[in-house]
mmCIF file of C-alpha atoms in Angstrom:
data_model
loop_
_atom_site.group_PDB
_atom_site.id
_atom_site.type_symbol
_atom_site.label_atom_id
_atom_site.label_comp_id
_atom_site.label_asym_id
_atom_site.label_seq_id
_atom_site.Cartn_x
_atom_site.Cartn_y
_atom_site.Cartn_z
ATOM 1 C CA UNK A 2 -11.285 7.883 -11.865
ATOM 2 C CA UNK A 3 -14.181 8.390 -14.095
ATOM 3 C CA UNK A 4 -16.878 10.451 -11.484
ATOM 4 C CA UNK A 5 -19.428 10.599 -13.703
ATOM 5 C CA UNK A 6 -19.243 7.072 -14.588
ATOM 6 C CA UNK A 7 -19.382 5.659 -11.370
ATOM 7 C CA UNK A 8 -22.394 8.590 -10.400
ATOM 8 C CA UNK A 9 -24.234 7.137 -13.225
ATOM 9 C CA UNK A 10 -23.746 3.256 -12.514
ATOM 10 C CA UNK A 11 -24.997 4.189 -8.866
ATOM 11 C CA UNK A 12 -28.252 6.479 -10.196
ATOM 12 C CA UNK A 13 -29.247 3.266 -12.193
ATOM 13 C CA UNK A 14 -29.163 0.846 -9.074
ATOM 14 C CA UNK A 15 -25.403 -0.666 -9.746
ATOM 15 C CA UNK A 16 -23.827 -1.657 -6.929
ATOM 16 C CA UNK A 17 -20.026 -0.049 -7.051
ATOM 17 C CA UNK A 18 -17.029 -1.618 -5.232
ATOM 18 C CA UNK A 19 -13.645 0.531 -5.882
ATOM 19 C CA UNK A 20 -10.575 -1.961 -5.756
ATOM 20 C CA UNK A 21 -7.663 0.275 -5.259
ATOM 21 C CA UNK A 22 -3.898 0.241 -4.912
ATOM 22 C CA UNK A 23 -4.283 3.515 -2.507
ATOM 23 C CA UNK A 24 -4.946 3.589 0.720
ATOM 24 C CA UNK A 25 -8.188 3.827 2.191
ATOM 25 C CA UNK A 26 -6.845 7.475 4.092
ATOM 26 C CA UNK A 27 -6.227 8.570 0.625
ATOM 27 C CA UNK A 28 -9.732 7.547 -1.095
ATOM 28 C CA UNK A 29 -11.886 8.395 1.917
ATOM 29 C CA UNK A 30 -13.058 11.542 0.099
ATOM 30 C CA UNK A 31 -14.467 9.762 -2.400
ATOM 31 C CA UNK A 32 -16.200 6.776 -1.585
ATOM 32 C CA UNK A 33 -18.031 9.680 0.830
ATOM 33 C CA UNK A 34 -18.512 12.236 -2.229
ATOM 34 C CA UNK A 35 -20.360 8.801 -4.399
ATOM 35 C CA UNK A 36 -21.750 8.086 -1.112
ATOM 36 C CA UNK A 37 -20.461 4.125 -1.265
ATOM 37 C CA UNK A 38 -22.370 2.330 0.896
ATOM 38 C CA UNK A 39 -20.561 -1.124 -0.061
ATOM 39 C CA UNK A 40 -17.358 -2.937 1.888
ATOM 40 C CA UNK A 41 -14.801 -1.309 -0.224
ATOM 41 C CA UNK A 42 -10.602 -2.708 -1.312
ATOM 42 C CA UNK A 43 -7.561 -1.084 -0.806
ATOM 43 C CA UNK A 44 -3.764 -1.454 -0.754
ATOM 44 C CA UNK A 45 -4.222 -3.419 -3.683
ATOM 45 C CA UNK A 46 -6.669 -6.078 -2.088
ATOM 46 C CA UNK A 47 -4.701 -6.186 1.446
ATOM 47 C CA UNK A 48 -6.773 -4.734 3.322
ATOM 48 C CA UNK A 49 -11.166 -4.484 2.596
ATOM 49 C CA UNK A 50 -13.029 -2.154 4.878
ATOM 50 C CA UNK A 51 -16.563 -1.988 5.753
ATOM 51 C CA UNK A 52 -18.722 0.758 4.959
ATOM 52 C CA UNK A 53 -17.837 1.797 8.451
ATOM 53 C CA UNK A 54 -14.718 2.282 7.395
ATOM 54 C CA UNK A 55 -13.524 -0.473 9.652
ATOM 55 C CA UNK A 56 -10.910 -3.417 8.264
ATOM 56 C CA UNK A 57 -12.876 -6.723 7.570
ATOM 57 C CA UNK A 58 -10.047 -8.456 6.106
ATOM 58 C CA UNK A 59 -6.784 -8.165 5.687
ATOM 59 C CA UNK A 60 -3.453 -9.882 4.404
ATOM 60 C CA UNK A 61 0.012 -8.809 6.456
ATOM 61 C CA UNK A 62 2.761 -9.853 5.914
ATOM 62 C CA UNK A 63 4.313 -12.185 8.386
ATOM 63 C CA UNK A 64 7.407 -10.564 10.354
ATOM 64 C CA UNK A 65 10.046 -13.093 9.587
ATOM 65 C CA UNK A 66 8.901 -12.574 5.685
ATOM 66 C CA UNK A 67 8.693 -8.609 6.430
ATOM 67 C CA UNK A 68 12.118 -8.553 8.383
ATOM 68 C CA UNK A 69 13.712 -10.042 5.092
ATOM 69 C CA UNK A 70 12.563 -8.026 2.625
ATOM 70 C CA UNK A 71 13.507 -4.538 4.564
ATOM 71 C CA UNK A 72 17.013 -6.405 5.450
ATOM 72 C CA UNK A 73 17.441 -7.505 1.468
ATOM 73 C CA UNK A 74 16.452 -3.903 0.407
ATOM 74 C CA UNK A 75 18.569 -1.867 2.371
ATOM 75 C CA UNK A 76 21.157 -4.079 1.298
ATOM 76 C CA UNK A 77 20.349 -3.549 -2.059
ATOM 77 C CA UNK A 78 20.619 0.151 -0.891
ATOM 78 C CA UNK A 79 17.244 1.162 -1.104
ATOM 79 C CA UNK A 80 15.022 3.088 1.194
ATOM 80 C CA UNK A 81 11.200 1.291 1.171
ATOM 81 C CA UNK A 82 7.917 2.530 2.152
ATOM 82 C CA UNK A 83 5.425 0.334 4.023
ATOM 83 C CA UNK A 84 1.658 0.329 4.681
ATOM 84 C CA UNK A 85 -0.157 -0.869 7.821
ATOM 85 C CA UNK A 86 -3.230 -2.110 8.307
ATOM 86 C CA UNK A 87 -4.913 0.905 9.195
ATOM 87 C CA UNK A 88 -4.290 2.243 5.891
ATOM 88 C CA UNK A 89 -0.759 4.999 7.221
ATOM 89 C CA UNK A 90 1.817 5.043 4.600
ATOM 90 C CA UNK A 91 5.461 5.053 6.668
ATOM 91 C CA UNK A 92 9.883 5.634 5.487
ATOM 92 C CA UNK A 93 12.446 5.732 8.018
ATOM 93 C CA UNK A 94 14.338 8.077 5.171
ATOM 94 C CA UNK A 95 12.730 9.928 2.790
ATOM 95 C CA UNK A 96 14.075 9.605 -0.824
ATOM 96 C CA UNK A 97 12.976 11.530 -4.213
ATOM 97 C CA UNK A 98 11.586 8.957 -5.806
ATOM 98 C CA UNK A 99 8.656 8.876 -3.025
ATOM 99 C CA UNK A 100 7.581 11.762 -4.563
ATOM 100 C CA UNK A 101 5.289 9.943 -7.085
ATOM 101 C CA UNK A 102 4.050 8.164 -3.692
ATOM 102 C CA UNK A 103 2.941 12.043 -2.490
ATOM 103 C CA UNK A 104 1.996 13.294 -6.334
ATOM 104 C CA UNK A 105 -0.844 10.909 -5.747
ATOM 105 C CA UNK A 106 -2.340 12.007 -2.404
ATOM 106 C CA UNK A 107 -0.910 9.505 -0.187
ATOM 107 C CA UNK A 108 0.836 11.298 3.356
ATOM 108 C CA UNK A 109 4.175 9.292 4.311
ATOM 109 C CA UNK A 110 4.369 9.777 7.879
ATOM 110 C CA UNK A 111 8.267 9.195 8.915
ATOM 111 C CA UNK A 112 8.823 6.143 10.906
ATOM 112 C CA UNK A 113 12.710 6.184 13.478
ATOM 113 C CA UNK A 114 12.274 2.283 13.105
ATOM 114 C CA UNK A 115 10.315 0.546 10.278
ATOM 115 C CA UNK A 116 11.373 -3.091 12.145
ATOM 116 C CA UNK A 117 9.881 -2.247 15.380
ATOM 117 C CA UNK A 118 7.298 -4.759 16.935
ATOM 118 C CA UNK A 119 4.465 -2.225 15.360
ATOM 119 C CA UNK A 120 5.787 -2.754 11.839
ATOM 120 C CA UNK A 121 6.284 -5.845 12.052
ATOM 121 C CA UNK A 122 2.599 -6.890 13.401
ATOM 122 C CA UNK A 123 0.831 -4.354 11.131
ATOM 123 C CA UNK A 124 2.419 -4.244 7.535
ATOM 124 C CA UNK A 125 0.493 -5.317 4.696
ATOM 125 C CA UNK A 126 1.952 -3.928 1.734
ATOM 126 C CA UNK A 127 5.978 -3.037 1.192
ATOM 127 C CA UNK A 128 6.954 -0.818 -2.059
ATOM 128 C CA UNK A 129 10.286 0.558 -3.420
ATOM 129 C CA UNK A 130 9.857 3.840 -5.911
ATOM 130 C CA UNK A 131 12.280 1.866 -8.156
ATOM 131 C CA UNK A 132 11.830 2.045 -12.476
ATOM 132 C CA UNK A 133 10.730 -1.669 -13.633
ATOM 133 C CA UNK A 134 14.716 -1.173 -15.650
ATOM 134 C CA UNK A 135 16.095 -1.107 -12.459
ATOM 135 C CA UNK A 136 18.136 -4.417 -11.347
ATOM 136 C CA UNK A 137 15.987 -4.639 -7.804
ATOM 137 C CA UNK A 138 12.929 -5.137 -9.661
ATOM 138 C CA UNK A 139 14.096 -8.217 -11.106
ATOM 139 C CA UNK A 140 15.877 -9.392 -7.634
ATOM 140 C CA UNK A 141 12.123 -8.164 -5.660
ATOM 141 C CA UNK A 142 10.473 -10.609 -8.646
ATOM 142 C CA UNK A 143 12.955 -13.457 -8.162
ATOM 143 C CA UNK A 144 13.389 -13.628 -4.826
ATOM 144 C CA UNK A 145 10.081 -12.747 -3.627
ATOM 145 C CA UNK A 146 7.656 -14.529 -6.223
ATOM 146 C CA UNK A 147 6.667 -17.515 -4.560
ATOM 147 C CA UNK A 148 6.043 -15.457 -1.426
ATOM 148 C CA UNK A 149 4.773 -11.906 -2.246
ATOM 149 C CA UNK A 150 2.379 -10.529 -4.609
ATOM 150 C CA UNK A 151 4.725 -8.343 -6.644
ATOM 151 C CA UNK A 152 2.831 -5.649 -8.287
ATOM 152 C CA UNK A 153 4.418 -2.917 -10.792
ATOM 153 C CA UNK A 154 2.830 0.302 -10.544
ATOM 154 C CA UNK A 155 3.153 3.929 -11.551
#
């Protein structure tokens, strides 16, 4: 994130919308530090809060979609983290690779069931902390295309 950039567009009368992958819990700080007074995009466009910091708009995923994906990834025998709507990041188990989740600033708050009723009502973005070498990626890509936005990230 390029500070002075962004201080600069704003001191000439630009406009500035930040699109990000994070959460908005996570980015709060500084769309208050630039003083952004614009709707603003998070979870990589699933979810757009006001400048009240309320959700405008938002794209979950549907439970019977959500419900397969966790099934076909613990199969798969990975551990997944989700995002809700309100911008929490959640794990029922905790894995190293979430690390690079943490490195980044996000919190992942540990769920007992990511398939309960809440979960499946309020998720709007799934990821696995999985190299784009490793076979799920392809199988996520495959299987999921038609349905899912699959973005690589990292």
């Amino acid at each position: 994130l390029n500070k002075k950039a962004l201080l600069d567009c704003i001191a000439s009368g630009i406009n500035v919308i930040m699109a990000k992958g994070k959460s908005i819990n996570s980015t709060i700080f500084i769309i208050e530090e630039l003083g952004l007074k614009l709707t603003q995009i998070t979870l990589g466009g699933a979810v757009v809060i006001t400048p009240e910091r309320k959700v405008s708009n938002s794209f979950k995923i549907g439970a019977k979609l959500y419900l397969d994906v966790v099934q076909k990834i613990r199969e798969k025998g990975h551990e997944l983290v989700v995002a809700t709507i309100d911008g929490k990041i959640y794990c029922q188990e905790y894995s190293k690779p979430m690390d690079y989740i943490t490195a980044v600033g996000e919190k992942i708050i540990k769920a007992d069931d990511l398939t309960s009723d809440y979960f499946k009502d309020n998720v709007v973005s799934v990821s696995i902390p999985i190299n784009e070498s490793d076979p799920m990626d392809l199988f996520i890509v495959k299987t999921y295309k038609d349905k899912l936005h699959v973005v690589r990230s990292g």
